[in-house]
PDB file of C-alpha atoms in Angstrom:
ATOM      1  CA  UNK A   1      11.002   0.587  32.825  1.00 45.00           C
ATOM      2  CA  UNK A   2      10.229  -1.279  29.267  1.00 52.00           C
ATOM      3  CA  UNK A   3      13.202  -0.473  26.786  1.00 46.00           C
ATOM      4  CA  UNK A   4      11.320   2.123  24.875  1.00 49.00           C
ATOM      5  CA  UNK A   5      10.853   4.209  27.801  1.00 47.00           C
ATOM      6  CA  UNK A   6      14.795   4.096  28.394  1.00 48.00           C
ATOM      7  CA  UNK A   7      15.349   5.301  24.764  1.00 52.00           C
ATOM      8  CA  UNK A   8      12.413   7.713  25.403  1.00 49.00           C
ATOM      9  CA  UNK A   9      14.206   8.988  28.548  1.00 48.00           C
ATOM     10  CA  UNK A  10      17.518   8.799  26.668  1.00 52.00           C
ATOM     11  CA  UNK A  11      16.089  11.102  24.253  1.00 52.00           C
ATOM     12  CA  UNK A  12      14.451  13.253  26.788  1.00 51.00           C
ATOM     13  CA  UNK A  13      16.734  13.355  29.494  1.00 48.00           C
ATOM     14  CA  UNK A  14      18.028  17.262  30.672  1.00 44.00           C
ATOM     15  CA  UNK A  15      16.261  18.658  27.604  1.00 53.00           C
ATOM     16  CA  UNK A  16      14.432  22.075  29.101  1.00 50.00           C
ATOM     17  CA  UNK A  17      12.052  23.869  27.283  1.00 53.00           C
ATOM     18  CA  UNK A  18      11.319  27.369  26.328  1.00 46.00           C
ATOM     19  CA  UNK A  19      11.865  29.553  29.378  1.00 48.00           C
ATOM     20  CA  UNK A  20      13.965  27.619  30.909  1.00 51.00           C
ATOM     21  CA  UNK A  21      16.134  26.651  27.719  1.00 50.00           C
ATOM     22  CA  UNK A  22      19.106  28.794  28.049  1.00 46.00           C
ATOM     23  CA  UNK A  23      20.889  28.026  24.849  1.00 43.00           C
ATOM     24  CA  UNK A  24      18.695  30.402  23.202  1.00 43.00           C
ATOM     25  CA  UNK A  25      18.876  34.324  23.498  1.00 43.00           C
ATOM     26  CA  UNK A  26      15.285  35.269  22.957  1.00 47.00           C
ATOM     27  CA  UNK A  27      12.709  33.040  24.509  1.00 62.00           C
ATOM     28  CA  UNK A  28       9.541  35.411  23.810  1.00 85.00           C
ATOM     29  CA  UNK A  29       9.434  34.615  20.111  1.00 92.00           C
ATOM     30  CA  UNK A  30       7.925  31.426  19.493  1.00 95.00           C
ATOM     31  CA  UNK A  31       8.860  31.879  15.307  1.00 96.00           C
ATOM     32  CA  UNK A  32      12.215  31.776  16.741  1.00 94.00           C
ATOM     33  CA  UNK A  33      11.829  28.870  19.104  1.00 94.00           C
ATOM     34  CA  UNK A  34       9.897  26.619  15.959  1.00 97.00           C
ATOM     35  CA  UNK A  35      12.563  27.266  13.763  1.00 97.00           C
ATOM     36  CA  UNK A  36      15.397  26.707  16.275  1.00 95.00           C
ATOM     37  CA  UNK A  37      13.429  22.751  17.066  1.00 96.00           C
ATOM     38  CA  UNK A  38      12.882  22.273  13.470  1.00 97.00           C
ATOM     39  CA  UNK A  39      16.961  22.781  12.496  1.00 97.00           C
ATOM     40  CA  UNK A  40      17.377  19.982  15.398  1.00 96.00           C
ATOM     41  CA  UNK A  41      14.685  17.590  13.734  1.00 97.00           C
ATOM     42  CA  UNK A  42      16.440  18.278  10.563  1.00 96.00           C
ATOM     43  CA  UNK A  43      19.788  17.231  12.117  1.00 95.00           C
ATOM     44  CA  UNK A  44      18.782  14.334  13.824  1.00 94.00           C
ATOM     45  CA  UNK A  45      18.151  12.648  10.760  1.00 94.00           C
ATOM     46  CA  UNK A  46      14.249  12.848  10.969  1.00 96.00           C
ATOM     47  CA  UNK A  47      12.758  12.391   7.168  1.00 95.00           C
ATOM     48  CA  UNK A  48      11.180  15.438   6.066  1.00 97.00           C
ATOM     49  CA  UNK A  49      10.534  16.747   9.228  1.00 98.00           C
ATOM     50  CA  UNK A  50       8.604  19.760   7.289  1.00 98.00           C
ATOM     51  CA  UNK A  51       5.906  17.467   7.752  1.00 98.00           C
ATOM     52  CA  UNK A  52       2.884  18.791   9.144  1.00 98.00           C
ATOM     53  CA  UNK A  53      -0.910  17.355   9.665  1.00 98.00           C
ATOM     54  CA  UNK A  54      -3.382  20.157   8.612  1.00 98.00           C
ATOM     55  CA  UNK A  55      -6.922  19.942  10.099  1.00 98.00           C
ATOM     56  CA  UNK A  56     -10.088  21.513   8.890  1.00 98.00           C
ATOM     57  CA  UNK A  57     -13.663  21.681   9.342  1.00 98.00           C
ATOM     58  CA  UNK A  58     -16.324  21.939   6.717  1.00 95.00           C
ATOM     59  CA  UNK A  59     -19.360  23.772   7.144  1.00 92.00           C
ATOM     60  CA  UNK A  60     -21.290  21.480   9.047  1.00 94.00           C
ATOM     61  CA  UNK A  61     -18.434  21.396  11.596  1.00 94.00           C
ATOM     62  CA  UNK A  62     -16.975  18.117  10.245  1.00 96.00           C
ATOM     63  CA  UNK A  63     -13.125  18.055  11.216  1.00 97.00           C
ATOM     64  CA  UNK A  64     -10.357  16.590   8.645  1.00 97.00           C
ATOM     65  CA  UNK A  65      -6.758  15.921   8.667  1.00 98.00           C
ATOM     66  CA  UNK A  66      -4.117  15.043   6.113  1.00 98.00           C
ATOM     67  CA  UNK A  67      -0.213  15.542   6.178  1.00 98.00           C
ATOM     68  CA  UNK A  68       0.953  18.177   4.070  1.00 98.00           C
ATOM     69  CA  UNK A  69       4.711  20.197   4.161  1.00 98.00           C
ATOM     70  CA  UNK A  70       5.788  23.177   5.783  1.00 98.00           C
ATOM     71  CA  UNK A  71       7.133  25.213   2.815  1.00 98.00           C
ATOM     72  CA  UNK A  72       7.791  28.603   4.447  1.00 97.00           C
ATOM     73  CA  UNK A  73       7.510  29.739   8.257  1.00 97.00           C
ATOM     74  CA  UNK A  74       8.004  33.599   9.188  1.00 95.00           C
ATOM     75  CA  UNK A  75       6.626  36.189  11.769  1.00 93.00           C
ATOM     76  CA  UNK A  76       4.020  35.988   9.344  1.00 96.00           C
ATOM     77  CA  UNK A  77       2.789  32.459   9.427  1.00 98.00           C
ATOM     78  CA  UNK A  78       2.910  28.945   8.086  1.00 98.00           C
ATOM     79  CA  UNK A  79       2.669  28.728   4.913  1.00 98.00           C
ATOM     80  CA  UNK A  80       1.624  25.278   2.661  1.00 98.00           C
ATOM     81  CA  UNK A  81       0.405  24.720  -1.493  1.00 98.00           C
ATOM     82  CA  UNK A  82      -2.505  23.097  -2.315  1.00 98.00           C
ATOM     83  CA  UNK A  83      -5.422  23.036  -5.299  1.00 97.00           C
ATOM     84  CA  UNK A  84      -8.032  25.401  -4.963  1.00 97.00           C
ATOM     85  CA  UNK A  85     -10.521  22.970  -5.359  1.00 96.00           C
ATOM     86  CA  UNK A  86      -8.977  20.411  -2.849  1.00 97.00           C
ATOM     87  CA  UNK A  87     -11.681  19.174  -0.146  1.00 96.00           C
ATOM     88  CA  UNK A  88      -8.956  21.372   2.505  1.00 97.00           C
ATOM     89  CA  UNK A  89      -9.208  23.981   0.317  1.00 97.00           C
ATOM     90  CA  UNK A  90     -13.087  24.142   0.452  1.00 96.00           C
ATOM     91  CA  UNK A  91     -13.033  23.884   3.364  1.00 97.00           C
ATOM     92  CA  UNK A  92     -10.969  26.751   4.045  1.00 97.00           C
ATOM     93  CA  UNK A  93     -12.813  29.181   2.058  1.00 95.00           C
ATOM     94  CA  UNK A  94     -16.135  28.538   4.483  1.00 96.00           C
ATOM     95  CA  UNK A  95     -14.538  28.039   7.567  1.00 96.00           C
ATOM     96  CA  UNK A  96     -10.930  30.064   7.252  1.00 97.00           C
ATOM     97  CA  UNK A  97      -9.099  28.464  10.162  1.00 98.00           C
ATOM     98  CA  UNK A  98      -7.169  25.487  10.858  1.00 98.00           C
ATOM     99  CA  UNK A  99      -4.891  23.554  13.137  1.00 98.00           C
ATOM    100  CA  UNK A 100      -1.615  22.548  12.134  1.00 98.00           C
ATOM    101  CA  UNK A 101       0.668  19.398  14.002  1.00 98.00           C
ATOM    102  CA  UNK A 102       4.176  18.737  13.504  1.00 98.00           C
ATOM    103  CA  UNK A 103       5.274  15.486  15.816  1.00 98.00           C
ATOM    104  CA  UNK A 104       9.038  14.448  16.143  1.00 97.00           C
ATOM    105  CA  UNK A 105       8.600  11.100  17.657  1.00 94.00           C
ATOM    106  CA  UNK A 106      12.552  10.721  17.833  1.00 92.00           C
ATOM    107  CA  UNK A 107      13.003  13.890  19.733  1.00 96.00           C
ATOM    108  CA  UNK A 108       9.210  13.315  21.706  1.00 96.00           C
ATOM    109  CA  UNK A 109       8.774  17.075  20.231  1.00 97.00           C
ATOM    110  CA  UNK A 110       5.308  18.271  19.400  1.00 97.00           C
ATOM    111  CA  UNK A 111       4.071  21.527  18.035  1.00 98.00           C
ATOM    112  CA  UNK A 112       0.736  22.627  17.566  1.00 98.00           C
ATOM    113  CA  UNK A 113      -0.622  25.644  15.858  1.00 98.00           C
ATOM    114  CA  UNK A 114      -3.910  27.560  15.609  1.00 98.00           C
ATOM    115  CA  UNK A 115      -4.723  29.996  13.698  1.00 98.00           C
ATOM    116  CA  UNK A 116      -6.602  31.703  11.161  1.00 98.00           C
ATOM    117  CA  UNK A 117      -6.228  31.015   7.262  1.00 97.00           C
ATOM    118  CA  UNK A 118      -5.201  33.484   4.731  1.00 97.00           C
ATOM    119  CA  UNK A 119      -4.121  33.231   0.768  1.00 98.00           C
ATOM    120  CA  UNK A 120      -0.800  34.489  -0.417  1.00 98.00           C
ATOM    121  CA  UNK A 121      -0.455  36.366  -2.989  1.00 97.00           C
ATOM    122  CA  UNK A 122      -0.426  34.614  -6.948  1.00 97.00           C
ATOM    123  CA  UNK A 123       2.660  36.429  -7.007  1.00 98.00           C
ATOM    124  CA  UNK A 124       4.337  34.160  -4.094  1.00 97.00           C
ATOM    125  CA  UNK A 125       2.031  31.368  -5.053  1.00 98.00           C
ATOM    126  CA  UNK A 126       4.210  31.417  -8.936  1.00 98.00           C
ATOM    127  CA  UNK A 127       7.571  32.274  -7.489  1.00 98.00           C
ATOM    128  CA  UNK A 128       7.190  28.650  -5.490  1.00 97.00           C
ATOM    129  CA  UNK A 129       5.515  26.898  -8.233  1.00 98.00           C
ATOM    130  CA  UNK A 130       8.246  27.454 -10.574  1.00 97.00           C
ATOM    131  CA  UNK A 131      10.811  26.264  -8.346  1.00 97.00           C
ATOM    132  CA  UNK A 132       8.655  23.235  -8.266  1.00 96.00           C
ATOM    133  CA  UNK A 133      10.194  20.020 -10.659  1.00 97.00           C
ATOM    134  CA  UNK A 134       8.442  20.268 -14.140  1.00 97.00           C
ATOM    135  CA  UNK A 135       6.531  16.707 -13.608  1.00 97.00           C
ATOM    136  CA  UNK A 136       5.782  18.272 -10.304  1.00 97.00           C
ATOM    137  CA  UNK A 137       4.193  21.191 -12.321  1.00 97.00           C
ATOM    138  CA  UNK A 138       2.294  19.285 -14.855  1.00 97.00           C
ATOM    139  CA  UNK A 139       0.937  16.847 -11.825  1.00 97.00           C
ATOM    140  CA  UNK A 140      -0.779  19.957 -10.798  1.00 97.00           C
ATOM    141  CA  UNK A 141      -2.767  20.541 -14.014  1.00 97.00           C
ATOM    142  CA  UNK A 142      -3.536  17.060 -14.320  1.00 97.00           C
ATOM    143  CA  UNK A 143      -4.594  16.265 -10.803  1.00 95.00           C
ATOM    144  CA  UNK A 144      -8.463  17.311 -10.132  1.00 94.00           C
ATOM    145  CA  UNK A 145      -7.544  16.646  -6.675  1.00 93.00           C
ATOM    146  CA  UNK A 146     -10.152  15.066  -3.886  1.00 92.00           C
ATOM    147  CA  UNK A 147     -12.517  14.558  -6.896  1.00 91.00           C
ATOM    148  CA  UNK A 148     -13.716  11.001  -8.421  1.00 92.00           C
ATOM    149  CA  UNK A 149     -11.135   9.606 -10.523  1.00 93.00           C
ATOM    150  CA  UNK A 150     -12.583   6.380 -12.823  1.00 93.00           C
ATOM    151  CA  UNK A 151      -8.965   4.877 -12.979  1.00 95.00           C
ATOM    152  CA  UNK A 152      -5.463   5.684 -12.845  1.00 96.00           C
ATOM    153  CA  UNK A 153      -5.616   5.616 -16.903  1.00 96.00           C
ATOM    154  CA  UNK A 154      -7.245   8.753 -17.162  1.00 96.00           C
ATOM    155  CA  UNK A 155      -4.833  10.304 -14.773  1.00 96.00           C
ATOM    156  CA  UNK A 156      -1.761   9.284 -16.987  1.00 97.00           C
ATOM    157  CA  UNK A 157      -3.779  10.141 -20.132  1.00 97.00           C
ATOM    158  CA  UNK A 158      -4.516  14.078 -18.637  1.00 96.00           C
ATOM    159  CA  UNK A 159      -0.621  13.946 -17.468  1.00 97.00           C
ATOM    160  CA  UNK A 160       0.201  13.448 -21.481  1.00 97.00           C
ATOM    161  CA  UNK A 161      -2.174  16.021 -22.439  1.00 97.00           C
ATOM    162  CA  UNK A 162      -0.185  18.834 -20.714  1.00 97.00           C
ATOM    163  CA  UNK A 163       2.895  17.474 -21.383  1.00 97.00           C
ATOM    164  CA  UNK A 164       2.430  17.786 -25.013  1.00 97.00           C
ATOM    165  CA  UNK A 165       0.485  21.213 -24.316  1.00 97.00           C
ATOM    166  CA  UNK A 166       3.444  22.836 -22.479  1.00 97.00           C
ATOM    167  CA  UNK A 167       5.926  21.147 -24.230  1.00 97.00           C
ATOM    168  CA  UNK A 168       9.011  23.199 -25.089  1.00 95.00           C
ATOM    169  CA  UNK A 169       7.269  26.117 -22.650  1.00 95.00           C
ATOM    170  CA  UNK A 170       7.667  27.172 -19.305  1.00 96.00           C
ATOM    171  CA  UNK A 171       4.890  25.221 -16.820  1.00 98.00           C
ATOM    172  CA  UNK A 172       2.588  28.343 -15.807  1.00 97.00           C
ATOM    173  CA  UNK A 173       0.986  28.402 -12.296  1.00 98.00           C
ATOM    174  CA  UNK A 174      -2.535  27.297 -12.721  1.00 98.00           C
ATOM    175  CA  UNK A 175      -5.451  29.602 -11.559  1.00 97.00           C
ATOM    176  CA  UNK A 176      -6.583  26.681  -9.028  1.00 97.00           C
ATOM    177  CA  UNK A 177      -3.255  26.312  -7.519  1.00 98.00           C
ATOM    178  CA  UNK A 178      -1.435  28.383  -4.791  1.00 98.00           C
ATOM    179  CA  UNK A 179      -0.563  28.905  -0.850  1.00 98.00           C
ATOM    180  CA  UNK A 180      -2.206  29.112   2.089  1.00 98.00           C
ATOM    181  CA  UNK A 181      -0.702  30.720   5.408  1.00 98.00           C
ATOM    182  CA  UNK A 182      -1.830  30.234   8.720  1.00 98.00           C
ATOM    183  CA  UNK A 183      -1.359  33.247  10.604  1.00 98.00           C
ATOM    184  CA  UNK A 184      -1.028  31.309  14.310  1.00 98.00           C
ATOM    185  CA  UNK A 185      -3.499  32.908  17.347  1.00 97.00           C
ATOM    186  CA  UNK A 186      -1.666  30.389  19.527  1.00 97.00           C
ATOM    187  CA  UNK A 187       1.071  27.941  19.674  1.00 98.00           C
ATOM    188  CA  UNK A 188       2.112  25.051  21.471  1.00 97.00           C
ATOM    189  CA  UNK A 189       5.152  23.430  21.899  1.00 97.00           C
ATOM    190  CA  UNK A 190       5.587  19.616  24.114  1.00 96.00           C
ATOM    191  CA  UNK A 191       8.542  18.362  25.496  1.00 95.00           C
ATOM    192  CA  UNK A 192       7.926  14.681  26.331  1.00 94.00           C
ATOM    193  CA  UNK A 193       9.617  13.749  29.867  1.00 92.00           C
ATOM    194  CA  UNK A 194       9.799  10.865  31.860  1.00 89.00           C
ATOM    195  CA  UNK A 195       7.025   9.762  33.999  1.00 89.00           C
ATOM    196  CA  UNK A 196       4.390  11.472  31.228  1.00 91.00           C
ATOM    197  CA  UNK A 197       5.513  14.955  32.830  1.00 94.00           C
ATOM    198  CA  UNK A 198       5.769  16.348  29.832  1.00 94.00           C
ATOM    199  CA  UNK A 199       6.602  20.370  29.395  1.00 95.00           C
ATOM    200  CA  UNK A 200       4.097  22.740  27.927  1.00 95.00           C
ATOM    201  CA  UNK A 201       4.291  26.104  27.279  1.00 95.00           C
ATOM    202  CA  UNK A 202       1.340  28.228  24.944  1.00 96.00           C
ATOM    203  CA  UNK A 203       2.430  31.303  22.885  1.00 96.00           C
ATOM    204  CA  UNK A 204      -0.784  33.335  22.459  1.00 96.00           C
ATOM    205  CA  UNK A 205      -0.347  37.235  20.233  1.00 95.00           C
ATOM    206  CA  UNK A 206      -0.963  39.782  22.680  1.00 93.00           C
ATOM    207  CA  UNK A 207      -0.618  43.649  22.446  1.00 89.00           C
ATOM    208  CA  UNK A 208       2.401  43.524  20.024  1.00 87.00           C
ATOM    209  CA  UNK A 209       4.152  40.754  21.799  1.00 91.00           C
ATOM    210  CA  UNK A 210       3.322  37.120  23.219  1.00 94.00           C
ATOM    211  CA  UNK A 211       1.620  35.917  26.292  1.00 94.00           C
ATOM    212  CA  UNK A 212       3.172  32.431  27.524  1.00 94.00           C
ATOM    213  CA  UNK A 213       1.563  29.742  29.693  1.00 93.00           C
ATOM    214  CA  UNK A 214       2.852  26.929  31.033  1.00 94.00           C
ATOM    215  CA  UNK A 215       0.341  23.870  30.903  1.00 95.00           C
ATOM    216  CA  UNK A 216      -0.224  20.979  33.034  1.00 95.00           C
ATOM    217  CA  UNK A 217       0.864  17.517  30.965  1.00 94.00           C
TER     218      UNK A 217
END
């Protein structure tokens, strides 16, 4: 066995999963179970283990991927900011599903989600914003984002612009700017093991509650 596998195993070793996992009350509530494995990525030192890759498709069936974070998780959804005119974005509004992937190497964790896509309201959308860091704030006036930009000059120069144009003024949330939430139709969670015989249980919605099925690694 190579020495990453030992620290793999190390990692892995006597960790159950789900069902089996006894140190938590409710096992039928995968909201509960995400948040319970993200408060052990946070404490095992993992940076920003809000992390998630978001994947799309545009029109033509094209997929896409890029990391965004997790800002807000509830019986609700997953929730994440972007630009309204973001190529995710667009892609969103003609094809209103995605797949979200947060990955824990250290903890050989994985969670998957699928869902459809929904926007918050601008109400939500503004209460985040404005907790937001000002140059945070003004980056998302100045930012055409996923569009041509002719050099990093002109990026500065539209950063200045609203600076001087809010200056003295609250930043307000900009019509092109808000939250998405996936509202999950089924979600994964991996346990890596040793010998690649990993654990895998699905969470799929199902008359009020949640169907579970255990997966083959």
């Amino acid at each position: 066995m190579s020495f990453i596998s030992k620290i793999r195993c190390a990692f892995t070793l006597g960790q159950g999963l789900l069902i089996e996992n006894k140190a938590l009350k409710t096992t039928n509530d995968p909201i509960e179970f995400f948040n319970h494995w993200l408060s052990e990525a946070e404490n095992s030192g993992i940076i920003l283990p809000e992390s998630m890759s978001v994947s799309t498709c545009s029109p033509e069936g094209r997929p896409s991927s890029r990391m965004v974070l997790l800002k807000e998780v509830d019986r609700k959804g997953f929730v994440f900011f972007t630009n309204y005119g973001s190529r995710k974005a667009l892609d969103l509004e003609t094809n209103p599903y995605a797949a979200l992937l947060f990955h824990w190497n250290m903890l050989q964790r994985q969670v998957r989600i699928e869902g459809r896509i929904e926007r918050i309201s601008t109400e939500e959308s503004n209460a985040y914003f404005q907790s937001r860091g000002r140059g945070s704030r003004i980056g998302a006036w100045a930012s055409h984002q996923s569009q041509e930009l002719d050099d990093r000059e002109t990026l500065v120069q539209r950063v200045k612009y609203f600076e001087e144009k809010f200056a003295g003024k609250e930043v307000p949330l900009p019509e092109f700017w808000g939250g998405y939430r996936v509202i999950p139709e089924n979600i994964e969670f991996w346990q890596g093991k040793a010998d690649r015989l990993h654990d895998r249980f699905v969470y799929q919605p199902q008359d009020g509650s949640w169907k579970i099925t255990r997966l083959n690694p």
